[in-house]
PDB file of C-alpha atoms in Angstrom:
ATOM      1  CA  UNK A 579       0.000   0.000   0.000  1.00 48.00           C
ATOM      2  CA  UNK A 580       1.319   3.297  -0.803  1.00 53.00           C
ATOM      3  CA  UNK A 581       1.261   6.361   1.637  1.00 56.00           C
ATOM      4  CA  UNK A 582       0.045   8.918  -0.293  1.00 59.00           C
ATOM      5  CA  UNK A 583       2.284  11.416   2.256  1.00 63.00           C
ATOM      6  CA  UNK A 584       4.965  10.466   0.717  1.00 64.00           C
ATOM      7  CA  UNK A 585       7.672  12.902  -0.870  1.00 71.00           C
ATOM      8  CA  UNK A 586       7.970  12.794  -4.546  1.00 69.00           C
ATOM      9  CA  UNK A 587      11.437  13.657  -6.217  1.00 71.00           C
ATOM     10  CA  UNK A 588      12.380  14.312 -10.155  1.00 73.00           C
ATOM     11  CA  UNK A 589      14.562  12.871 -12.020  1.00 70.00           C
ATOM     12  CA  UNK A 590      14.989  14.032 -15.435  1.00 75.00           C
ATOM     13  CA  UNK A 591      11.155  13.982 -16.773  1.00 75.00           C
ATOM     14  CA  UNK A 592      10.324  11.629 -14.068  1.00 80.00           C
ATOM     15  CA  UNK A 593       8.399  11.772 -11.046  1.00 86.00           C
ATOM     16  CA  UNK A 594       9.511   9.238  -8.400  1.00 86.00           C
ATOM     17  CA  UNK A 595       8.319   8.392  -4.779  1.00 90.00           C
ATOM     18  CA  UNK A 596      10.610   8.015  -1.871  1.00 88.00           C
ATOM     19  CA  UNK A 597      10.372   5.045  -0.033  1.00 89.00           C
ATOM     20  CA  UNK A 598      12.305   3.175   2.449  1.00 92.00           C
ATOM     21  CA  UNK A 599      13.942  -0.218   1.492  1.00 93.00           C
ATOM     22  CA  UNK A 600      16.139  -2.370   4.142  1.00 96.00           C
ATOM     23  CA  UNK A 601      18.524  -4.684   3.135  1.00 97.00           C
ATOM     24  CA  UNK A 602      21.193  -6.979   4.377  1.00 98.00           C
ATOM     25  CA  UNK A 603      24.894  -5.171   4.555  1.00 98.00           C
ATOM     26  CA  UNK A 604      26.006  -7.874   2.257  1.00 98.00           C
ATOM     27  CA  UNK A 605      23.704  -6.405  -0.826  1.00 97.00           C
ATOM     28  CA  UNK A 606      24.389  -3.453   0.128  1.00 97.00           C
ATOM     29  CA  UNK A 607      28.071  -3.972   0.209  1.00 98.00           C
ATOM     30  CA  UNK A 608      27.742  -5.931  -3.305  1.00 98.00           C
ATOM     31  CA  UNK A 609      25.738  -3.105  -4.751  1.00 98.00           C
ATOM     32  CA  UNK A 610      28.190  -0.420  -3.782  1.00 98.00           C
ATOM     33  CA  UNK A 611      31.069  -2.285  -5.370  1.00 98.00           C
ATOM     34  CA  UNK A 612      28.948  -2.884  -8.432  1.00 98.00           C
ATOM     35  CA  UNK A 613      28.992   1.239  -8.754  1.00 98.00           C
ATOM     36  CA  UNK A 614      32.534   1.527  -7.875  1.00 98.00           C
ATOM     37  CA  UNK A 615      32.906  -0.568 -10.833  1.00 98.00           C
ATOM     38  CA  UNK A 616      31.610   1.596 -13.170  1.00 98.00           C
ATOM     39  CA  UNK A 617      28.463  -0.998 -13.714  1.00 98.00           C
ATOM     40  CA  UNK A 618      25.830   1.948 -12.308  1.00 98.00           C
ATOM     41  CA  UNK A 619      26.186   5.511 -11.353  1.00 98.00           C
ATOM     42  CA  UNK A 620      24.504   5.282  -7.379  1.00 97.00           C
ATOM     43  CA  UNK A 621      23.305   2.615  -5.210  1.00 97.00           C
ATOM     44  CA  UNK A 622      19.959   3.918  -6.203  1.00 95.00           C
ATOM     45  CA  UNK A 623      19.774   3.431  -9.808  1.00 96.00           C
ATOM     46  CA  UNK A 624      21.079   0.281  -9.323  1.00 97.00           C
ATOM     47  CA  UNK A 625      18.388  -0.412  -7.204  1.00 97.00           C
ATOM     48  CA  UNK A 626      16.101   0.934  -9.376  1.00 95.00           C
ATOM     49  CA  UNK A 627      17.555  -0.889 -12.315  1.00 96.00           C
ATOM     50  CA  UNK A 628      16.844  -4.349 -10.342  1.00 96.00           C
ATOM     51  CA  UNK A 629      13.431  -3.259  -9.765  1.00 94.00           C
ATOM     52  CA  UNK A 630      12.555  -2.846 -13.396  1.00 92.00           C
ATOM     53  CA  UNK A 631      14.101  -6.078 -14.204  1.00 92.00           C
ATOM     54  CA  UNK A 632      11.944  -7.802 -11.725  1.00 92.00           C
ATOM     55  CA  UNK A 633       8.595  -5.676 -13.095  1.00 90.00           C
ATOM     56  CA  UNK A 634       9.659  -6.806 -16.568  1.00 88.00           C
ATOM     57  CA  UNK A 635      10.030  -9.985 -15.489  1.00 88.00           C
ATOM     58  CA  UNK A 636       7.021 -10.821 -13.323  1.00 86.00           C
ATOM     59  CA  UNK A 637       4.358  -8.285 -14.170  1.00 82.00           C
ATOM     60  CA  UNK A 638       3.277  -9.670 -16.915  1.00 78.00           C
ATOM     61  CA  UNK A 639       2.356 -13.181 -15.311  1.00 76.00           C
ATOM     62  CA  UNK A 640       0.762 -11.160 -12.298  1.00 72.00           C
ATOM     63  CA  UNK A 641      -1.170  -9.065 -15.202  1.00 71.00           C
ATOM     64  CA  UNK A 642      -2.623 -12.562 -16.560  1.00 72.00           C
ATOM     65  CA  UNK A 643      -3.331 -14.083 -13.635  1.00 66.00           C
ATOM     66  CA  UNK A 644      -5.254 -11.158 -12.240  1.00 64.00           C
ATOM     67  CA  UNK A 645      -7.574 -11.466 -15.891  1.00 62.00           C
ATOM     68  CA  UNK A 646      -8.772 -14.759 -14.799  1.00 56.00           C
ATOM     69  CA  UNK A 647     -10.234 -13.427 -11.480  1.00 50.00           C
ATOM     70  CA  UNK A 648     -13.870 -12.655 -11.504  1.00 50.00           C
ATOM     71  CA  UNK A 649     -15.274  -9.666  -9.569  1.00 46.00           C
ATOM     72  CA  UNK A 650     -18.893 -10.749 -11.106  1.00 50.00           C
ATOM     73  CA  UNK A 651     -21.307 -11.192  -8.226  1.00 44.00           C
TER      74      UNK A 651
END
């Protein structure tokens, strides 16, 4: 569910909402070395690149599978 108090940033054209994420030190630790190899700029748009690979990924099935429900009464 989405708080609708939260604080909404641009990025370029973009519109994005804050939010918090926890994760173990390990990722973090992986993700940071990831940008200190060049791979992405900040922790966050490598988060946000992981994100959009899952969304790519999964939504679609989740799409589907939300068709076949019935809301008829």
């Amino acid at each position: 569910m989405y708080d609708k108090k939260q604080t909404y940033v641009r990025n370029g054209d973009t519109m994005m909402q804050r939010i918090t994420l926890r994760l173990p030190e390990q990722q973090i630790g992986l993700l940071q070395q990831m940008v200190d190899a060049g791979e992405y700029p900040n922790v966050s748009e490598a988060v946000r690149a992981a994100v959009r690979d899952l969304v790519e990924k999964r939504a679609g099935r989740v799409l589907k599978e939300n068709d076949q429900v019935s809301f008829k009464v």
